[in-house]
Tab-separated table of C-alpha atoms in Angstrom:
chain	number	residue	atom	x	y	z
T	4	UNK	CA	40.215	17.516	24.032
T	5	UNK	CA	37.244	15.222	22.826
T	6	UNK	CA	38.092	11.648	21.443
T	7	UNK	CA	38.889	10.701	18.379
T	8	UNK	CA	35.571	9.677	16.252
T	9	UNK	CA	35.913	6.218	15.828
T	10	UNK	CA	36.425	4.900	12.004
T	11	UNK	CA	37.518	8.319	10.802
T	12	UNK	CA	40.389	7.158	8.664
T	13	UNK	CA	38.099	4.585	7.090
T	14	UNK	CA	37.841	4.586	3.172
T	15	UNK	CA	34.616	2.538	3.358
T	16	UNK	CA	31.767	3.961	1.945
T	17	UNK	CA	28.515	2.776	2.603
T	18	UNK	CA	25.824	2.743	0.075
T	19	UNK	CA	22.767	3.911	2.211
T	20	UNK	CA	20.521	3.954	-0.285
T	21	UNK	CA	21.116	0.169	-0.875
T	22	UNK	CA	20.849	-0.431	2.880
T	23	UNK	CA	18.091	1.781	2.851
T	24	UNK	CA	16.039	-0.188	0.188
T	25	UNK	CA	16.933	-3.099	2.289
T	26	UNK	CA	15.578	-1.564	5.690
T	27	UNK	CA	12.373	-0.604	4.534
T	28	UNK	CA	8.777	-1.400	2.771
T	29	UNK	CA	6.195	-3.642	3.594
T	30	UNK	CA	6.813	-4.224	7.734
T	31	UNK	CA	6.848	-0.577	8.297
T	32	UNK	CA	3.294	0.278	6.353
T	33	UNK	CA	2.046	-3.012	8.485
T	34	UNK	CA	3.463	-1.987	12.007
T	35	UNK	CA	1.797	1.596	11.099
T	36	UNK	CA	-1.616	-0.007	10.868
T	37	UNK	CA	-1.071	-1.260	14.216
T	38	UNK	CA	-2.008	2.094	15.869
T	39	UNK	CA	-5.808	1.405	16.003
T	40	UNK	CA	-5.716	-2.182	17.621
T	41	UNK	CA	-3.396	-1.760	20.366
T	42	UNK	CA	-4.063	0.788	23.375
T	43	UNK	CA	-1.529	3.460	23.016
T	44	UNK	CA	0.129	2.299	20.589
T	45	UNK	CA	-0.173	6.016	18.812
T	46	UNK	CA	2.454	7.125	21.778
T	47	UNK	CA	5.183	4.988	20.730
T	48	UNK	CA	6.320	5.708	17.310
T	49	UNK	CA	9.400	8.234	18.366
T	50	UNK	CA	11.803	6.072	16.854
T	51	UNK	CA	13.812	6.289	13.831
T	52	UNK	CA	11.757	4.118	11.521
T	53	UNK	CA	12.489	2.284	8.308
T	54	UNK	CA	10.307	2.709	5.077
T	55	UNK	CA	8.820	6.388	5.027
T	56	UNK	CA	8.678	6.489	1.846
T	57	UNK	CA	6.529	3.441	1.443
T	58	UNK	CA	4.521	4.554	4.066
T	59	UNK	CA	3.909	8.092	2.665
T	60	UNK	CA	3.014	6.675	-0.239
T	61	UNK	CA	0.397	3.975	0.853
T	62	UNK	CA	-1.590	6.914	3.307
T	63	UNK	CA	-0.937	9.820	1.335
T	64	UNK	CA	-4.085	8.087	-0.809
T	65	UNK	CA	-6.188	8.920	1.576
T	66	UNK	CA	-5.978	13.158	0.926
T	67	UNK	CA	-8.693	13.371	-1.209
T	68	UNK	CA	-7.971	16.959	-2.917
T	69	UNK	CA	-5.888	17.564	-6.175
T	70	UNK	CA	-3.192	18.186	-4.567
T	71	UNK	CA	-2.759	14.828	-2.584
T	72	UNK	CA	-4.229	12.849	-5.737
T	73	UNK	CA	-1.448	14.599	-8.026
T	74	UNK	CA	1.326	14.215	-5.130
T	75	UNK	CA	-0.153	10.432	-4.391
T	76	UNK	CA	-1.522	9.198	-7.279
T	77	UNK	CA	-4.278	6.149	-6.841
T	78	UNK	CA	-7.384	4.924	-5.938
T	79	UNK	CA	-8.836	6.531	-3.182
T	80	UNK	CA	-9.881	4.253	-0.283
T	81	UNK	CA	-11.456	4.583	2.710
T	82	UNK	CA	-9.322	4.434	6.112
T	83	UNK	CA	-10.801	1.166	7.502
T	84	UNK	CA	-10.220	-0.653	3.828
T	85	UNK	CA	-6.806	0.458	3.843
T	86	UNK	CA	-5.956	-0.535	7.344
T	87	UNK	CA	-7.646	-3.589	6.834
T	88	UNK	CA	-10.559	-3.087	9.641
T	89	UNK	CA	-12.737	-3.454	6.609
T	90	UNK	CA	-12.717	-5.214	2.983
T	91	UNK	CA	-13.299	-8.798	2.983
T	92	UNK	CA	-16.257	-10.322	1.642
T	93	UNK	CA	-18.779	-12.234	3.703
T	94	UNK	CA	-20.931	-15.520	2.864
T	95	UNK	CA	-24.368	-15.447	1.576
T	96	UNK	CA	-27.267	-14.562	3.767
T	97	UNK	CA	-30.704	-15.249	3.929
T	98	UNK	CA	-32.852	-14.769	6.606
T	99	UNK	CA	-35.606	-17.653	7.193
T	100	UNK	CA	-38.209	-14.895	8.321
T	101	UNK	CA	-37.589	-11.953	6.925
T	102	UNK	CA	-37.048	-13.261	3.518
T	103	UNK	CA	-33.618	-10.952	3.456
T	104	UNK	CA	-31.006	-12.279	0.949
T	105	UNK	CA	-27.812	-10.859	0.808
T	106	UNK	CA	-25.928	-12.454	-1.866
T	107	UNK	CA	-22.482	-11.062	-0.037
T	108	UNK	CA	-22.157	-10.238	3.486
T	109	UNK	CA	-19.069	-7.387	4.770
T	110	UNK	CA	-15.857	-7.661	6.911
T	111	UNK	CA	-18.026	-8.750	10.045
T	112	UNK	CA	-19.850	-11.475	8.885
T	113	UNK	CA	-16.341	-12.630	7.516
T	114	UNK	CA	-14.551	-12.253	11.104
T	115	UNK	CA	-17.846	-14.774	12.747
T	116	UNK	CA	-17.323	-17.355	9.951
T	117	UNK	CA	-13.731	-17.666	10.680
T	118	UNK	CA	-14.217	-17.885	14.397
T	119	UNK	CA	-17.015	-20.485	13.812
T	120	UNK	CA	-14.192	-22.032	11.530
T	121	UNK	CA	-11.768	-22.016	14.607
T	122	UNK	CA	-13.951	-23.618	17.217
T	123	UNK	CA	-11.910	-26.042	19.239
T	124	UNK	CA	-12.328	-29.685	17.854
T	125	UNK	CA	-12.980	-30.525	21.966
T	126	UNK	CA	-15.944	-28.148	21.888
T	127	UNK	CA	-17.259	-30.136	18.483
T	128	UNK	CA	-19.893	-32.601	19.188
T	129	UNK	CA	-20.086	-35.725	16.295
T	130	UNK	CA	-23.919	-36.945	15.559
T	131	UNK	CA	-24.181	-40.461	15.593
T	132	UNK	CA	-24.608	-41.486	11.687
T	133	UNK	CA	-25.347	-44.506	9.937
T	134	UNK	CA	-23.741	-42.844	6.994
T	135	UNK	CA	-20.688	-40.823	6.590
T	136	UNK	CA	-19.164	-39.576	3.325
T	137	UNK	CA	-17.699	-35.967	3.544
T	138	UNK	CA	-18.184	-34.857	7.073
T	139	UNK	CA	-19.360	-31.350	7.279
T	140	UNK	CA	-20.297	-28.878	10.293
T	141	UNK	CA	-22.802	-26.505	11.547
T	142	UNK	CA	-22.706	-23.528	14.425
T	143	UNK	CA	-25.601	-22.608	15.817
T	144	UNK	CA	-24.727	-19.073	17.071
T	145	UNK	CA	-27.291	-17.809	19.479
T	146	UNK	CA	-27.486	-14.161	19.554
T	147	UNK	CA	-29.219	-11.882	21.986
T	148	UNK	CA	-27.257	-8.601	22.503
T	149	UNK	CA	-28.347	-5.601	20.262
T	150	UNK	CA	-25.946	-3.143	20.264
T	151	UNK	CA	-26.191	0.509	19.919
T	152	UNK	CA	-25.977	1.631	16.253
T	153	UNK	CA	-22.879	3.347	16.725
T	154	UNK	CA	-20.244	2.407	19.194
T	155	UNK	CA	-16.532	2.542	20.275
T	156	UNK	CA	-14.541	-0.468	21.274
T	157	UNK	CA	-11.575	-0.619	23.592
T	158	UNK	CA	-8.219	-1.301	22.408
T	159	UNK	CA	-6.516	-4.007	23.878
T	160	UNK	CA	-3.263	-3.702	25.633
T	161	UNK	CA	-0.589	-5.994	24.663
T	162	UNK	CA	3.347	-6.541	24.858
T	163	UNK	CA	4.101	-3.997	22.573
T	164	UNK	CA	3.764	-1.143	24.999
T	165	UNK	CA	7.032	-2.251	26.923
T	166	UNK	CA	8.910	-3.566	23.504
T	167	UNK	CA	8.517	0.051	21.888
T	168	UNK	CA	11.290	1.522	24.539
T	169	UNK	CA	13.849	-0.848	22.533
T	170	UNK	CA	13.551	1.177	19.330
T	171	UNK	CA	12.977	4.665	20.799
T	172	UNK	CA	16.146	3.720	23.302
T	173	UNK	CA	18.135	2.699	20.550
T	174	UNK	CA	17.713	5.790	18.556
T	175	UNK	CA	18.390	8.107	20.960
T	176	UNK	CA	21.461	6.243	22.223
T	177	UNK	CA	22.368	6.377	18.274
T	178	UNK	CA	21.243	10.331	17.965
T	179	UNK	CA	23.673	10.956	21.440
T	180	UNK	CA	26.919	9.133	20.419
T	181	UNK	CA	26.361	11.124	16.925
T	182	UNK	CA	26.308	14.308	19.172
T	183	UNK	CA	29.254	13.070	21.145
T	184	UNK	CA	31.514	12.566	18.871
T	185	UNK	CA	29.741	16.018	16.759
T	186	UNK	CA	28.496	14.162	13.829
T	187	UNK	CA	26.194	16.745	13.393
T	188	UNK	CA	24.527	15.461	10.091
T	189	UNK	CA	23.646	11.971	11.603
T	190	UNK	CA	22.488	13.024	14.647
T	191	UNK	CA	19.868	15.471	12.682
T	192	UNK	CA	19.023	12.762	10.551
T	193	UNK	CA	18.224	10.510	13.399
T	194	UNK	CA	16.105	13.463	14.983
T	195	UNK	CA	14.452	13.468	12.073
T	196	UNK	CA	13.480	10.064	11.680
T	197	UNK	CA	12.230	10.290	15.422
T	198	UNK	CA	9.845	12.861	14.829
T	199	UNK	CA	8.376	12.318	11.597
T	200	UNK	CA	7.582	8.914	12.567
T	201	UNK	CA	5.997	9.620	16.115
T	202	UNK	CA	4.335	12.919	14.550
T	203	UNK	CA	3.141	10.517	11.810
T	204	UNK	CA	2.283	7.436	14.625
T	205	UNK	CA	0.466	9.810	16.440
T	206	UNK	CA	-1.551	11.310	13.422
T	207	UNK	CA	-2.174	8.204	12.016
T	208	UNK	CA	-3.619	6.859	15.587
T	209	UNK	CA	-6.322	9.825	15.885
T	210	UNK	CA	-8.380	8.065	13.880
T	211	UNK	CA	-11.493	6.859	16.105
T	212	UNK	CA	-12.107	2.953	15.856
T	213	UNK	CA	-16.031	2.421	15.555
T	214	UNK	CA	-18.527	0.082	15.149
T	215	UNK	CA	-21.528	0.940	13.241
T	216	UNK	CA	-24.335	-0.762	11.824
T	217	UNK	CA	-28.227	0.603	10.639
T	218	UNK	CA	-30.843	0.242	12.921
T	219	UNK	CA	-33.674	-2.209	12.390
T	220	UNK	CA	-37.307	-1.679	11.410
T	221	UNK	CA	-39.809	-1.078	14.490
T	222	UNK	CA	-41.401	-4.475	14.367
T	223	UNK	CA	-39.457	-6.320	12.078
T	224	UNK	CA	-39.364	-10.147	12.343
T	225	UNK	CA	-36.836	-11.934	13.564
T	226	UNK	CA	-33.389	-12.048	12.081
T	227	UNK	CA	-32.857	-16.009	11.962
T	228	UNK	CA	-31.179	-17.522	8.765
T	229	UNK	CA	-28.161	-18.580	7.632
T	230	UNK	CA	-24.668	-17.599	6.477
T	231	UNK	CA	-23.785	-19.729	3.700
T	232	UNK	CA	-20.096	-19.836	2.198
T	233	UNK	CA	-19.720	-20.855	-1.287
T	234	UNK	CA	-18.633	-24.066	-2.053
T	235	UNK	CA	-19.118	-26.919	0.560
T	236	UNK	CA	-18.199	-24.794	3.574
T	237	UNK	CA	-19.224	-25.470	6.772
T	238	UNK	CA	-23.061	-23.365	7.416
T	239	UNK	CA	-23.560	-20.983	10.673
T	240	UNK	CA	-27.111	-20.759	11.828
T	241	UNK	CA	-27.709	-17.037	13.086
T	242	UNK	CA	-30.802	-17.157	15.547
T	243	UNK	CA	-32.047	-13.982	17.663
T	244	UNK	CA	-33.849	-10.894	16.931
T	245	UNK	CA	-33.068	-8.988	14.231
T	246	UNK	CA	-31.021	-5.998	16.147
T	247	UNK	CA	-28.766	-8.974	17.223
T	248	UNK	CA	-28.201	-10.267	13.256
T	249	UNK	CA	-27.928	-6.521	11.749
T	250	UNK	CA	-24.279	-6.318	13.437
T	251	UNK	CA	-23.104	-9.459	11.511
T	252	UNK	CA	-24.207	-9.029	8.477
T	253	UNK	CA	-24.695	-5.136	7.947
T	254	UNK	CA	-22.471	-3.745	10.424
T	255	UNK	CA	-18.972	-2.426	9.896
T	256	UNK	CA	-15.820	-1.358	11.447
T	257	UNK	CA	-14.455	2.236	10.465
T	258	UNK	CA	-11.949	5.184	10.901
T	259	UNK	CA	-13.524	8.516	12.100
T	260	UNK	CA	-10.546	11.087	11.478
T	261	UNK	CA	-11.739	14.914	12.578
T	262	UNK	CA	-10.006	16.190	9.210
T	263	UNK	CA	-12.197	13.911	6.828
T	264	UNK	CA	-13.152	13.917	4.077
T	265	UNK	CA	-10.017	15.517	2.371
T	266	UNK	CA	-7.454	14.287	5.406
T	267	UNK	CA	-5.288	17.135	5.206
T	268	UNK	CA	-3.392	16.248	8.585
T	269	UNK	CA	-2.594	12.216	6.799
T	270	UNK	CA	-1.585	13.969	3.830
T	271	UNK	CA	0.570	16.472	5.321
T	272	UNK	CA	2.256	13.647	7.698
T	273	UNK	CA	2.814	11.647	4.116
T	274	UNK	CA	4.644	14.669	2.604
T	275	UNK	CA	7.123	15.454	5.702
T	276	UNK	CA	7.393	11.371	5.647
T	277	UNK	CA	8.837	12.204	1.940
T	278	UNK	CA	11.049	14.752	2.781
T	279	UNK	CA	12.557	12.833	5.385
T	280	UNK	CA	13.386	9.915	3.151
T	281	UNK	CA	14.780	12.400	0.584
T	282	UNK	CA	16.888	14.191	3.386
T	283	UNK	CA	18.031	11.298	4.536
T	284	UNK	CA	18.980	9.528	1.672
T	285	UNK	CA	21.101	12.897	0.594
T	286	UNK	CA	22.582	13.740	3.338
T	287	UNK	CA	23.630	10.860	5.719
T	288	UNK	CA	26.070	9.713	3.040
T	289	UNK	CA	27.864	13.306	3.939
T	290	UNK	CA	28.049	12.428	7.721
T	291	UNK	CA	30.933	10.298	9.264
T	292	UNK	CA	31.700	6.081	9.037
T	293	UNK	CA	30.777	6.107	12.634
T	294	UNK	CA	27.615	8.314	12.337
T	295	UNK	CA	26.165	6.036	9.391
T	296	UNK	CA	26.692	3.021	11.280
T	297	UNK	CA	24.758	4.344	14.137
T	298	UNK	CA	22.292	5.693	11.369
T	299	UNK	CA	21.971	2.570	9.955
T	300	UNK	CA	21.742	0.027	13.718
T	301	UNK	CA	18.946	2.596	14.835
T	302	UNK	CA	17.271	1.673	11.590
T	303	UNK	CA	17.978	-2.356	12.054
T	304	UNK	CA	17.044	-1.907	15.591
T	305	UNK	CA	13.256	-0.213	14.729
T	306	UNK	CA	12.794	-2.538	11.732
T	307	UNK	CA	13.145	-5.686	14.124
T	308	UNK	CA	10.582	-4.225	15.966
T	309	UNK	CA	8.362	-3.776	13.193
T	310	UNK	CA	8.596	-6.788	12.071
T	311	UNK	CA	7.417	-8.289	14.986
T	312	UNK	CA	4.481	-6.052	15.047
T	313	UNK	CA	3.786	-6.901	11.967
T	314	UNK	CA	3.732	-10.483	12.107
T	315	UNK	CA	1.026	-10.250	15.173
T	316	UNK	CA	-2.543	-11.363	14.008
T	317	UNK	CA	-4.314	-8.381	13.853
T	318	UNK	CA	-7.436	-10.666	12.474
T	319	UNK	CA	-7.413	-12.376	15.754
T	320	UNK	CA	-7.730	-8.936	17.477
T	321	UNK	CA	-10.598	-7.904	15.298
T	322	UNK	CA	-12.661	-11.089	15.872
T	323	UNK	CA	-12.050	-10.362	19.663
T	324	UNK	CA	-13.561	-7.168	19.632
T	325	UNK	CA	-16.669	-8.454	17.378
T	326	UNK	CA	-17.119	-11.556	19.822
T	327	UNK	CA	-16.751	-10.106	23.011
T	328	UNK	CA	-17.749	-6.226	22.884
T	329	UNK	CA	-19.809	-5.935	20.035
T	330	UNK	CA	-21.902	-9.356	20.257
T	331	UNK	CA	-20.558	-9.960	23.805
T	332	UNK	CA	-20.910	-14.180	22.747
T	333	UNK	CA	-20.381	-16.144	25.377
T	334	UNK	CA	-18.945	-19.906	24.924
T	335	UNK	CA	-22.465	-21.582	25.460
T	336	UNK	CA	-23.760	-19.221	22.471
T	337	UNK	CA	-22.105	-21.210	19.872
T	338	UNK	CA	-22.645	-24.825	19.825
T	339	UNK	CA	-20.659	-26.750	16.236
T	340	UNK	CA	-22.062	-30.110	15.145
T	341	UNK	CA	-20.236	-32.378	12.748
T	342	UNK	CA	-22.450	-34.624	10.419
T	343	UNK	CA	-21.461	-37.133	8.530
T	344	UNK	CA	-23.394	-36.061	5.013
T	345	UNK	CA	-24.383	-32.703	3.934
T	346	UNK	CA	-28.003	-33.759	3.738
T	347	UNK	CA	-28.341	-34.649	7.484
T	348	UNK	CA	-26.775	-31.349	7.947
T	349	UNK	CA	-29.311	-29.708	5.945
T	350	UNK	CA	-32.050	-31.348	7.541
T	351	UNK	CA	-30.949	-30.018	11.367
T	352	UNK	CA	-30.537	-26.694	9.881
T	353	UNK	CA	-34.404	-26.290	8.865
T	354	UNK	CA	-34.742	-28.017	12.921
T	355	UNK	CA	-33.015	-25.134	14.271
T	356	UNK	CA	-34.914	-21.830	12.172
T	357	UNK	CA	-38.276	-23.865	12.864
T	358	UNK	CA	-40.830	-22.416	13.283
T	359	UNK	CA	-41.049	-20.894	10.003
T	360	UNK	CA	-43.024	-20.685	6.521
T	361	UNK	CA	-42.568	-23.832	4.553
T	362	UNK	CA	-41.707	-21.918	1.567
T	363	UNK	CA	-38.884	-19.936	3.038
T	364	UNK	CA	-37.681	-23.505	4.911
T	365	UNK	CA	-37.627	-24.708	1.434
T	366	UNK	CA	-35.590	-22.094	0.101
T	367	UNK	CA	-32.951	-22.665	2.858
T	368	UNK	CA	-32.906	-26.263	1.618
T	369	UNK	CA	-32.416	-25.588	-1.907
T	370	UNK	CA	-29.677	-23.201	-1.052
T	371	UNK	CA	-28.146	-25.768	1.171
T	372	UNK	CA	-28.912	-28.798	-1.305
T	373	UNK	CA	-29.460	-27.436	-5.148
T	374	UNK	CA	-30.102	-31.185	-6.303
T	375	UNK	CA	-33.210	-30.498	-8.706
T	376	UNK	CA	-34.069	-34.479	-9.470
T	377	UNK	CA	-36.988	-35.613	-9.357
T	378	UNK	CA	-35.778	-38.077	-6.175
T	379	UNK	CA	-34.445	-34.936	-4.466
T	380	UNK	CA	-37.685	-32.994	-5.238
T	381	UNK	CA	-39.876	-35.292	-3.580
T	382	UNK	CA	-37.287	-35.923	-0.203
T	383	UNK	CA	-37.124	-32.014	-0.404
T	384	UNK	CA	-40.765	-31.995	-0.203
T	385	UNK	CA	-41.383	-34.507	2.683
T	386	UNK	CA	-38.206	-33.097	4.773
T	387	UNK	CA	-40.161	-29.512	4.669
T	388	UNK	CA	-43.502	-31.373	5.412
T	389	UNK	CA	-42.135	-33.025	8.634
T	390	UNK	CA	-39.911	-29.945	9.990
T	391	UNK	CA	-43.418	-28.234	9.800
T	392	UNK	CA	-45.968	-30.596	10.942
T	393	UNK	CA	-46.903	-30.704	14.609
T	394	UNK	CA	-46.763	-34.253	14.999
T	395	UNK	CA	-42.973	-34.884	14.848
T	396	UNK	CA	-42.307	-34.227	17.947
T	397	UNK	CA	-44.489	-36.799	19.566
T	398	UNK	CA	-42.658	-39.260	17.164
T	399	UNK	CA	-39.216	-37.916	18.232
T	400	UNK	CA	-38.417	-40.620	20.860
T	401	UNK	CA	-38.655	-43.616	18.152
T	402	UNK	CA	-36.957	-47.166	18.313
T	403	UNK	CA	-33.542	-47.463	16.442
T	404	UNK	CA	-34.418	-48.630	12.673
T	405	UNK	CA	-37.543	-47.030	12.459
T	406	UNK	CA	-37.562	-44.088	9.978
T	407	UNK	CA	-40.209	-41.053	10.239
T	408	UNK	CA	-40.730	-41.329	6.734
T	409	UNK	CA	-42.033	-43.611	4.363
T	410	UNK	CA	-41.156	-44.137	0.302
T	411	UNK	CA	-44.509	-42.686	-1.389
T	412	UNK	CA	-46.273	-45.080	-3.478
T	413	UNK	CA	-47.779	-41.973	-5.843
T	414	UNK	CA	-44.614	-41.908	-7.553
T	415	UNK	CA	-42.936	-44.031	-10.177
T	416	UNK	CA	-39.766	-44.890	-8.769
T	417	UNK	CA	-37.515	-47.691	-10.132
T	418	UNK	CA	-35.289	-49.546	-7.749
T	419	UNK	CA	-32.339	-47.504	-7.760
T	420	UNK	CA	-34.516	-44.276	-7.260
T	421	UNK	CA	-36.221	-46.090	-3.861
T	422	UNK	CA	-32.835	-47.074	-2.428
T	423	UNK	CA	-31.361	-43.163	-2.599
T	424	UNK	CA	-34.827	-42.026	-1.240
T	425	UNK	CA	-34.077	-44.366	1.647
T	426	UNK	CA	-30.634	-43.548	1.939
T	427	UNK	CA	-31.863	-39.732	2.081
T	428	UNK	CA	-34.173	-40.381	4.397
T	429	UNK	CA	-31.713	-41.839	6.847
T	430	UNK	CA	-29.700	-38.538	6.622
T	431	UNK	CA	-32.794	-36.866	7.936
T	432	UNK	CA	-33.583	-39.519	10.429
T	433	UNK	CA	-30.101	-38.786	11.764
T	434	UNK	CA	-31.020	-35.148	11.806
T	435	UNK	CA	-33.978	-35.472	13.623
T	436	UNK	CA	-32.839	-37.639	16.042
T	437	UNK	CA	-30.003	-35.296	16.838
T	438	UNK	CA	-32.227	-32.356	17.337
T	439	UNK	CA	-34.482	-34.126	20.320
T	440	UNK	CA	-31.867	-35.927	21.687
T	441	UNK	CA	-32.178	-34.729	25.260
T	442	UNK	CA	-28.297	-35.032	25.793
T	443	UNK	CA	-28.022	-32.418	22.995
T	444	UNK	CA	-27.253	-28.886	24.837
T	445	UNK	CA	-30.086	-26.535	22.750
T	446	UNK	CA	-31.740	-23.314	24.046
T	447	UNK	CA	-35.196	-24.471	22.484
T	448	UNK	CA	-36.968	-27.230	20.970
T	449	UNK	CA	-40.095	-25.971	19.377
T	450	UNK	CA	-41.416	-27.305	16.417
T	451	UNK	CA	-43.363	-24.835	13.406
T	452	UNK	CA	-47.161	-24.116	14.128
């Protein structure tokens, strides 16, 4: 004789539609987006996941035919943007040798800038300086690797792989419990959820994670330049051949599917997820109370696992792929210094970018310091001349308090202008002193010619 199903005489009526609305949504969508970052994740979606309709509505927009556009209306976006592997705007880039100006770079430049901002405080050298107003940092990146025009980075292994056994086991256990007490409706709905979730996770995970960047022209000048964020943010100096800098300024992450550009397989999975949502919404209330509790238990465990996946910092994993695999950046390739004033930082940037044409250095200086008053114009001219002079290296080991700059007598400056100019000259001297300080780690100490 079969055992009596628990709660058979209960008059409790579970509002499955309300509970399903609670256990759905954004965490399921975000969890599904992790399939392209973690190795083997596409094989681990076989559990009764909540939020099937939200997933279907989100990813159904990838379909690019009239049928899919009618079924899942919305703007058709690139898969990489939809899965947050692309889409962020990077800072302005100006090349000092190539003359390239990019008012906005892309997602990889944004990731590289964030990586530079997060350099530990213990690795930042503070520049000795007389004056300190608003401290500002500059990162100097020595780039040497020229990656291929298209590469497929390795994905990460982490704790998501063994943890996936928890929701999968919970879904299997609850379905077996329903079958044991002959609640075939809830048994079938749990299995349907496991099948549609696993199949969708696999299909979406078949997208090949790809890095690509345009090939630079043969004989192109060096790619030395700066990444200049809006406002008063810290600056990044890029140094290296054009082929090593282009991956940051023009490269991108993308996903390549065998079904592109129509993405019929993703559209079909979205339709299957929609069917699952409707079937569970209509049929689960027809099951026994015990079966409904088992169904909700499987959703709850899956929801907790999805919440864990959505809490992982996917941007940090993208940054690791960029820094470790694409660019092959080592710790000594990044040098970060903190200056007491923006003027000293700007002069140091020019020194790092030299040798270069004076006009190109002046444009860099104008980007960093847009001040255009007569005093600033005089100071900028003197700084560019000194940076591009072949004499200032011999003048590097100077006594403290001796300036490399002299206030010109050819300009009619009042007393306050002279004081300001001397203050700016002191900032410039601090940058020169630091650039030629033998204790400063540096890969080069050449001058303009």
